[in-house]
XYZ file of C-alpha atoms in Angstrom:
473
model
C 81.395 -14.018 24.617
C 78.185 -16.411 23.977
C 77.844 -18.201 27.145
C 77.164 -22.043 26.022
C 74.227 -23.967 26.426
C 72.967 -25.453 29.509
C 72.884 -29.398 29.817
C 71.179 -31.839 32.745
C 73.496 -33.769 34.664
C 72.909 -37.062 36.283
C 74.832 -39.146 39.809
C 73.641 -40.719 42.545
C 74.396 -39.865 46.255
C 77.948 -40.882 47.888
C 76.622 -43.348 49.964
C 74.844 -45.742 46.836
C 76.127 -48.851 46.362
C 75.881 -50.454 42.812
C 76.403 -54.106 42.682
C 75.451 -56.595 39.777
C 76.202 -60.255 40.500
C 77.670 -62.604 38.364
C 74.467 -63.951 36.714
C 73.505 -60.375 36.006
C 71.118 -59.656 38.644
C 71.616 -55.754 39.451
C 71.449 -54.659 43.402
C 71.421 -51.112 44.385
C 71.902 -50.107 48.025
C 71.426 -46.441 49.411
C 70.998 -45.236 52.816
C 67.132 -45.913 52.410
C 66.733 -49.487 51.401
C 68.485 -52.405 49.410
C 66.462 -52.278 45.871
C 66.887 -55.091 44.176
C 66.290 -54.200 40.310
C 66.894 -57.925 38.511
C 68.105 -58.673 35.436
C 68.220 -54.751 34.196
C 68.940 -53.707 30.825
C 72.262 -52.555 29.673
C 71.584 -49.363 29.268
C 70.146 -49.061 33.360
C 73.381 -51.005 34.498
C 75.733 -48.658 32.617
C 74.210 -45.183 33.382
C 73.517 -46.612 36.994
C 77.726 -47.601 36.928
C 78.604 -44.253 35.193
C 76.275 -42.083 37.880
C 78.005 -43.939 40.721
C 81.281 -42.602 39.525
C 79.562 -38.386 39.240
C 77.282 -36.342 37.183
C 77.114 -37.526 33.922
C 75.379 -36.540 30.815
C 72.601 -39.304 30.504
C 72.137 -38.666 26.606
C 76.337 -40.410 26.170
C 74.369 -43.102 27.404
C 70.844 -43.114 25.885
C 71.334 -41.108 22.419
C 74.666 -39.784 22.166
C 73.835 -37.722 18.905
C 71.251 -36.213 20.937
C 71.336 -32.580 22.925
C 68.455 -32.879 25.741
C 67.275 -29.557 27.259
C 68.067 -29.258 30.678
C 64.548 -30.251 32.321
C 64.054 -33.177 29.600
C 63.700 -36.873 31.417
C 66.157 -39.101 30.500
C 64.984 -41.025 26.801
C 65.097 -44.706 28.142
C 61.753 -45.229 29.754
C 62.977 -48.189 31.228
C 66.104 -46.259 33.060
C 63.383 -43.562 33.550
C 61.320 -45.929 35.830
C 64.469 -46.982 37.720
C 65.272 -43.617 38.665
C 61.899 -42.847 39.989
C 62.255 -46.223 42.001
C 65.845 -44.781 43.200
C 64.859 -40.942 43.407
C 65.972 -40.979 47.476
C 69.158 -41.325 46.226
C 69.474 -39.546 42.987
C 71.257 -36.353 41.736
C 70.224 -34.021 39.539
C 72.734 -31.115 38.365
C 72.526 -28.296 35.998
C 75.387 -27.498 33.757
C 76.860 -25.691 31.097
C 78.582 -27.489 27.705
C 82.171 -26.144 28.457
C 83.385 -28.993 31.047
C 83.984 -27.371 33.734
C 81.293 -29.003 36.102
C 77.912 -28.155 37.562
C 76.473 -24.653 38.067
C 74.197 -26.519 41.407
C 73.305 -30.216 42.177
C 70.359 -30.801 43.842
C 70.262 -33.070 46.390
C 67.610 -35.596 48.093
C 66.790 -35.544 51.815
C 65.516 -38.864 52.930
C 62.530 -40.316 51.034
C 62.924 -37.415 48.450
C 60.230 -37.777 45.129
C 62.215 -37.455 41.910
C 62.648 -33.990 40.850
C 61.178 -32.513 38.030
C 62.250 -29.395 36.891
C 60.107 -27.149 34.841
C 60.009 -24.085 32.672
C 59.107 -21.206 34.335
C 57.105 -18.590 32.234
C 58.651 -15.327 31.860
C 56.090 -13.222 33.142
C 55.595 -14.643 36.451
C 57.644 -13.809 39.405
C 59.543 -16.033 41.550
C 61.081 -15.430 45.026
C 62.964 -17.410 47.411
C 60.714 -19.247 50.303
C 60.851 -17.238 53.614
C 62.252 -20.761 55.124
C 65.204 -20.487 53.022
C 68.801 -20.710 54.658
C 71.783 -20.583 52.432
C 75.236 -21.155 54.454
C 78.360 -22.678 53.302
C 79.205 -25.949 53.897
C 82.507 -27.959 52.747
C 83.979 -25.057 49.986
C 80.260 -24.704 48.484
C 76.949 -22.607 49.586
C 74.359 -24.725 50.565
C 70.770 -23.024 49.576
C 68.045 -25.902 52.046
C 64.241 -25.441 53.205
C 62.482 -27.063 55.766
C 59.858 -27.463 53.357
C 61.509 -28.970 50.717
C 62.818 -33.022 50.281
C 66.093 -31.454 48.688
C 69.050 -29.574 49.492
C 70.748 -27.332 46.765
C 74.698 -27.192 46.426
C 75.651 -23.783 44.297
C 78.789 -24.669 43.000
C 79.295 -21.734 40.319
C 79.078 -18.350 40.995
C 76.296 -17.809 37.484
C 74.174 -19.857 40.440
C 75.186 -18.250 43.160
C 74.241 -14.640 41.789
C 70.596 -16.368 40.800
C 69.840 -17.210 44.556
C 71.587 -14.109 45.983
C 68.898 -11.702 44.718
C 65.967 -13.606 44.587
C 65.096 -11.998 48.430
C 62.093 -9.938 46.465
C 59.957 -11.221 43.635
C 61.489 -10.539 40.230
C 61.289 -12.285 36.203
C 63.509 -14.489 34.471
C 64.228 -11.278 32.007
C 64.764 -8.664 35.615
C 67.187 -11.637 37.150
C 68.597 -11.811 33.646
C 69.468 -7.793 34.151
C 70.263 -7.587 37.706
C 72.532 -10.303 37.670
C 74.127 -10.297 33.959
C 74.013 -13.777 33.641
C 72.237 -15.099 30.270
C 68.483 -15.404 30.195
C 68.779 -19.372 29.308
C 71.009 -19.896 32.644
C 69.183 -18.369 34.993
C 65.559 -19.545 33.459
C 67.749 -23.249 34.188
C 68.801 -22.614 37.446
C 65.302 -20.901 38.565
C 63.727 -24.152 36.843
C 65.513 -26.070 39.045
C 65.519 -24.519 42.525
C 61.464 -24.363 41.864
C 61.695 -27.987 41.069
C 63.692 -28.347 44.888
C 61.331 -26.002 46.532
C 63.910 -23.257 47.874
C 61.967 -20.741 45.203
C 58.619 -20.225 44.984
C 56.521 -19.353 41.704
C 54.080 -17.056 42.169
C 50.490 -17.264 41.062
C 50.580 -14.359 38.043
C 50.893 -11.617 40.186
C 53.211 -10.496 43.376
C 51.746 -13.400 45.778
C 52.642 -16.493 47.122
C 50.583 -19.304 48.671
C 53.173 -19.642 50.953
C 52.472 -15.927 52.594
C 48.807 -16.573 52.974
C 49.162 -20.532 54.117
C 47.928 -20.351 57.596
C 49.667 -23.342 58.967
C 52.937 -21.929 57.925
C 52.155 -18.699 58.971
C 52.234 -19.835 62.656
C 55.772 -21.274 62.218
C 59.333 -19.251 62.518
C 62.086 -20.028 59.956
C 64.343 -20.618 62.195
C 62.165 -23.178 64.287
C 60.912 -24.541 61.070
C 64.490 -25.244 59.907
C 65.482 -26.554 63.924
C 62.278 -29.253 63.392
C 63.508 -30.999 60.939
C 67.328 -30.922 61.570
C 66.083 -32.376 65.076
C 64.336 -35.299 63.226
C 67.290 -36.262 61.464
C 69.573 -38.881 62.075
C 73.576 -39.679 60.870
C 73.078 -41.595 57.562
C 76.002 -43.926 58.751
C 75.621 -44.534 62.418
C 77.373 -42.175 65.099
C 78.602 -38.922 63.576
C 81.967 -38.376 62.750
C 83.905 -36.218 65.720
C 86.868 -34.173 65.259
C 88.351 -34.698 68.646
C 89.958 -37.121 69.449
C 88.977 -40.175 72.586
C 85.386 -40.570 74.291
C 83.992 -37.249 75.179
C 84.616 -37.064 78.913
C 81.605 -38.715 81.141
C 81.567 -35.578 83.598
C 82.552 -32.009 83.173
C 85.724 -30.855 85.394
C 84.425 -29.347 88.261
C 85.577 -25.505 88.543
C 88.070 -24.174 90.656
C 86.208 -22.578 92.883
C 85.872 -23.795 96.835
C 84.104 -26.984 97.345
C 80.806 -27.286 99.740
C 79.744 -31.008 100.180
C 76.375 -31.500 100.639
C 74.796 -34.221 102.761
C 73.480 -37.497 101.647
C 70.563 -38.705 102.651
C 69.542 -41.841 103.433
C 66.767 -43.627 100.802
C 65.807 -46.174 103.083
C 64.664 -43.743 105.850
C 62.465 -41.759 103.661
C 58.903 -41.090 105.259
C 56.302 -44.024 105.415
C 53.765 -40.954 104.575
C 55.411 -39.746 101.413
C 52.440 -38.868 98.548
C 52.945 -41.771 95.937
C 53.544 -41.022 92.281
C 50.233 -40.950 91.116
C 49.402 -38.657 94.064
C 51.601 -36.594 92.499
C 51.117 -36.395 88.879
C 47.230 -36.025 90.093
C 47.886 -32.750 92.169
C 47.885 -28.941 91.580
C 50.491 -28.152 89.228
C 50.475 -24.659 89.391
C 53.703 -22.842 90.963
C 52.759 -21.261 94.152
C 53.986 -18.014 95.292
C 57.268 -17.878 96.847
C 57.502 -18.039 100.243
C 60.619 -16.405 101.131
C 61.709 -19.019 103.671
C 64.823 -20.693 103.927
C 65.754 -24.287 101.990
C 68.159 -26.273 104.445
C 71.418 -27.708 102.796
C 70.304 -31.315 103.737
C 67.390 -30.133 102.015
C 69.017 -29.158 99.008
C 71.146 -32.145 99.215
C 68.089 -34.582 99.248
C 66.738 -33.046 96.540
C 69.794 -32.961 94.388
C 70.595 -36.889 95.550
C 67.384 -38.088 94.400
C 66.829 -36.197 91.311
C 70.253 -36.007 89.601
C 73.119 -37.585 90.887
C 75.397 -40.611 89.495
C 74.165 -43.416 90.592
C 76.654 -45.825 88.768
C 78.817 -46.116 85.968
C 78.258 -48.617 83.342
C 78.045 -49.595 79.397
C 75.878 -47.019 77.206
C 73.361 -47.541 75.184
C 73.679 -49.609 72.527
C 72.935 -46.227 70.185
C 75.756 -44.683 71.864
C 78.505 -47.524 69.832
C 80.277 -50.416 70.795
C 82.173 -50.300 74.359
C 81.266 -46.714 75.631
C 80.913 -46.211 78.974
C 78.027 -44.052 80.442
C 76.561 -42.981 83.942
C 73.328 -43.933 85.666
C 71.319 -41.403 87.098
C 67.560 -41.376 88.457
C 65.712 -39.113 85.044
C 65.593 -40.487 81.509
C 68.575 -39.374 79.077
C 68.829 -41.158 75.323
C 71.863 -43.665 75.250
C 72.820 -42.596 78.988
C 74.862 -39.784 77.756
C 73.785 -36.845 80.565
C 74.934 -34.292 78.564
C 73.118 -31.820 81.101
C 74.541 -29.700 84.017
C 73.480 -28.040 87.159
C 74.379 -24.819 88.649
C 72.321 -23.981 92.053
C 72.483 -20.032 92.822
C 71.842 -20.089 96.217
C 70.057 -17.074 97.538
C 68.892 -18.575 101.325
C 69.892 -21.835 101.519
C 70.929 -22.574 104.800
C 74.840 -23.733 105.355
C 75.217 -22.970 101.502
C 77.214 -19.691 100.387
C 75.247 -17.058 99.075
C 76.404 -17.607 94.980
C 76.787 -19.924 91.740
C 77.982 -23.182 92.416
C 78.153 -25.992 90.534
C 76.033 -29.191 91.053
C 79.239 -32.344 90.549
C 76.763 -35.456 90.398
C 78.895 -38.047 91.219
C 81.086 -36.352 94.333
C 77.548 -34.602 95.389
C 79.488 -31.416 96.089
C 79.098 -28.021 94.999
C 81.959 -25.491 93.383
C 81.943 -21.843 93.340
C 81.713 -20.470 90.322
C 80.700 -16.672 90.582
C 79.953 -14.951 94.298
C 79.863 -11.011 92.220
C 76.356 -9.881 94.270
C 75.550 -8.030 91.252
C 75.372 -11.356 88.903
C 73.634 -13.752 91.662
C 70.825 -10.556 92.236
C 70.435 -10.341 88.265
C 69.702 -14.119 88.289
C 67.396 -14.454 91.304
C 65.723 -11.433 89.514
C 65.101 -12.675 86.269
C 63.923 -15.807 88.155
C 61.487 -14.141 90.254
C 59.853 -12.472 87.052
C 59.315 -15.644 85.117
C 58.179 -17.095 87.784
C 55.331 -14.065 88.448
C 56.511 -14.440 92.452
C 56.896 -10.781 94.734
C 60.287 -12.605 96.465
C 63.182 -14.132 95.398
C 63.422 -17.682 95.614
C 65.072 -19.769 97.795
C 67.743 -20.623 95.139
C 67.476 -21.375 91.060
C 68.528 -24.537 89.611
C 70.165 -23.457 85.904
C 70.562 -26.583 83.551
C 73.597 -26.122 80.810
C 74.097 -29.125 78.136
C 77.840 -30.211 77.050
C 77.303 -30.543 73.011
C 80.345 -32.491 72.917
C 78.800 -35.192 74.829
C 75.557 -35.494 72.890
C 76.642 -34.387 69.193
C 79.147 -37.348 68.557
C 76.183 -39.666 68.481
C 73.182 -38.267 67.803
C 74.485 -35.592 65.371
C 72.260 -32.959 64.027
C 69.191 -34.600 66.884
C 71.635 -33.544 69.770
C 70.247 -30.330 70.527
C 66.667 -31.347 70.390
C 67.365 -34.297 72.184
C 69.123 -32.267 74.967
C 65.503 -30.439 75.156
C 64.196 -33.965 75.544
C 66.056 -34.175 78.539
C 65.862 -31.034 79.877
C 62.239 -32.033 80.378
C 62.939 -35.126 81.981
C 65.036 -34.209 84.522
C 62.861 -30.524 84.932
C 59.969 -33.568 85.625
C 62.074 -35.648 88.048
C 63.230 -32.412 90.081
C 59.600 -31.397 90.381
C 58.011 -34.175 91.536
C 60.554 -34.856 94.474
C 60.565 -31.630 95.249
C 56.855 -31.580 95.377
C 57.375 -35.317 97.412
C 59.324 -33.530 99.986
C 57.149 -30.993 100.463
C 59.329 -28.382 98.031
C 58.428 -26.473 95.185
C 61.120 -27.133 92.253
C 59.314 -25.194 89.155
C 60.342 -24.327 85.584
C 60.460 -20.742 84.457
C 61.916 -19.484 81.517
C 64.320 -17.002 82.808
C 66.771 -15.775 80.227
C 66.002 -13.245 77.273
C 69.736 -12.999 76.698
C 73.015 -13.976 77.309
C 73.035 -12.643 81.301
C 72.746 -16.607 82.713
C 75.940 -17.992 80.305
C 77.849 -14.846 81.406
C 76.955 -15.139 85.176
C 77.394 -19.227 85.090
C 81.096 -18.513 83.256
C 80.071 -20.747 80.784
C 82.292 -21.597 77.928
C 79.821 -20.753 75.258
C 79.252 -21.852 72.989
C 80.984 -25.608 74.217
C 78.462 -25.191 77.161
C 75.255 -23.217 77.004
C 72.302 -22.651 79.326
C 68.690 -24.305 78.217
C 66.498 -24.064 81.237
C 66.040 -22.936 84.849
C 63.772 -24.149 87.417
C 62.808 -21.800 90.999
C 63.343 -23.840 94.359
C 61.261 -22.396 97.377
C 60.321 -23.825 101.006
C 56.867 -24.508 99.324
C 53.838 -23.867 101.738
């Protein structure tokens, strides 16, 4: 059977508005910007109404008797210019003439250029980009680079099979072969997923600037890809959750037996006390452990001043309308302290030898885990990171509670729970270092040992950092 033809499809993005007012004037609003086009011609304010509605075949529009190739521009210069103005929020889809839909769409990300998709000569290879993730997402697979202003949606499989063996360099006539889908359709499709920057074209031979480019070189994929998911934002405000209610302020404290620690009193703090620039001015190197004991009031003062709930309030603004939030004394985006602390006590005086977790607002520790074997592998792995001949005193582990952070800052919640693993690692450090402690950040887990020995429900709750508290000298 001759498969048919392949044809260019045109839309614009879910989220574009496309108004024109009564005395003509058009007004098209995306995500982006308001753009105001004026008094447009009909033929811009009828493929602009049509594209709103899906992908449509620009040429029913511009020259119906005509057939365009599947990288031609649209005819209409004018519409042409208007597109390019709009290209954030543009589609551009590849199909075939049998009505049955797209093959892929090709979407923008943010300020996205417009695409242009070119032939790609026969004889020179093509490969997908080392950056490239393909995952499914809502019924279709999702082909994205971090190095690319577009994301590709494969809806058929003739696309699918295209991008699926495109891991090693290969021709439009060996994809042709190895996939059996016709030589026009997949010199379309690789014309297009070069155009969105998910395949790379190779210079003649086997080689790719991309394998030689030393600034890329020095990144991952996978922290490439974790960049610029961090950077983005929800299109539409707060993200959409699936549960139900406000994510709960404060984790439910475990089970386990409670040991109250005591408060200390602020105003009696010493008159000698280095000030902050004192601080931030000293040695910051971690000193070796010194193997003596950390008092419970101690421990208590520490964890008072560093991380407990001071008060209960109204978030953030960025947070939404009439959430409530806590107050605590290190920087968190919106006030939601998404973060949580588990002390493993190793010689902390009038605290139980185990894992106990830190409840901020009762200032109380739980038991979560006393198995010697578990606390010993954690004050281990501590004492290695932190280059020391003893175990410490105790090791603070900080977990983060995506539900608290993802409803609002949506694919940014894990970077920004990062961002505040460094602010509070900063706050615990300097008051330890004020109270003549040693609170310092190591990097202690190379696997799963710390979620497993915290009883963490992964992956609702996962360890991100650890800091070593000694005696200091």
């Amino acid at each position: 059977m001759t498969t048919p033809e392949t044809m260019p499809l045109w839309s614009l993005t879910e989220d574009t508005l496309v108004e024109v007012s009564d005395d003509g004037r058009l007004v098209v609003v995306t995500r982006q910007a308001e753009f105001e086009i004026g008094e447009a011609a009909p033929v811009v304010v009828e493929s602009l109404r049509r594209m709103a509605l899906g992908p449509i075949s620009l040429s029913n529009v511009t020259s119906p008797a005509r057939r365009p190739a599947a990288t031609d521009p649209p005819e209409s210069p004018v519409l042409t210019r208007v597109l390019d103005r709009l290209s954030g929020s543009v589609v551009r889809s590849l199909g075939l003439r049998d009505g049955r839909g797209p093959l892929l769409s090709v979407l923008p990300v943010g300020l996205a250029p417009p695409l242009a998709p070119r032939p790609v000569p026969d004889h020179v290879p093509v490969r997908l980009s080392r950056f490239a993730v393909l995952r499914p997402v809502g019924g279709l697979l999702v082909l994205e680079c971090p190095r690319s202003h577009f994301r590709v949606q494969l809806a058929r499989s003739a696309a699918t099979r295209v991008a699926a063996v495109l891991s090693t360099p290969a021709s439009i006539t060996d994809l042709a072969g190895r996939t059996g889908v016709a030589r026009h359709v997949v010199a379309d499709v690789v014309a297009y997923l070069a155009a969105a920057g998910v395949v790379l074209v190779g210079d003649g031979g086997a080689r790719f600037d991309e394998d030689t480019d030393p600034e890329l070189t020095r990144w991952e994929p996978h922290e490439l890809l974790f960049h610029v998911h961090s950077r983005a934002r929800p299109s539409n405000g707060p993200a959409e959750r699936s549960e139900p209610g406000e994510p709960p302020l404060l984790r439910r404290p475990p089970a386990g037996s409670r040991t109250g620690l005591p408060v200390p009193a602020l105003g009696d703090l010493p008159a000698d006390e280095p000030s902050l620039a004192a601080l931030l001015e000293s040695d910051h190197r971690c000193p070796p452990f010194t193997g003596a004991p950390v008092t419970a009031a101690l421990l208590g003062e520490l964890l008072y001043r560093s991380a407990r709930v001071r008060s209960v309030g109204t978030a953030s603004p960025v947070a939404g309308p009439g959430r409530l939030a806590t107050q605590r004394p290190y920087l968190s985006i919106a006030n939601l302290y998404e973060l949580e602390l588990y002390v493993t006590a190793n010689d902390c005086t009038g605290v139980p030898r185990a894992v106990h977790h830190y409840d901020p607002a009762e200032h109380v520790l739980t038991l979560v885990n006393d198995d010697p074997a578990d606390v010993a592998a954690l004050l281990d792995m501590a004492m290695v990171a932190g280059a020391g001949q003893r175990r410490p005193a105790a090791v603070i582990t900080v977990t983060v509670r995506m539900e608290r952070v993802s409803h609002v800052l949506g694919p940014a919640a894990y970077a920004a729970a990062l961002l505040h693993l460094g602010a509070f690692q900063q706050t615990l450090y300097l008051t330890a270092k004020a109270m003549g402690l040693s609170a310092h950040p190591v990097p202690a887990d190379a696997s799963d040992r710390v979620d497993r020995a915290l009883r963490l429900s992964w992956p609702a709750e996962v360890s991100i950092g650890e800091c070593v508290l000694d005696a200091g000298s």
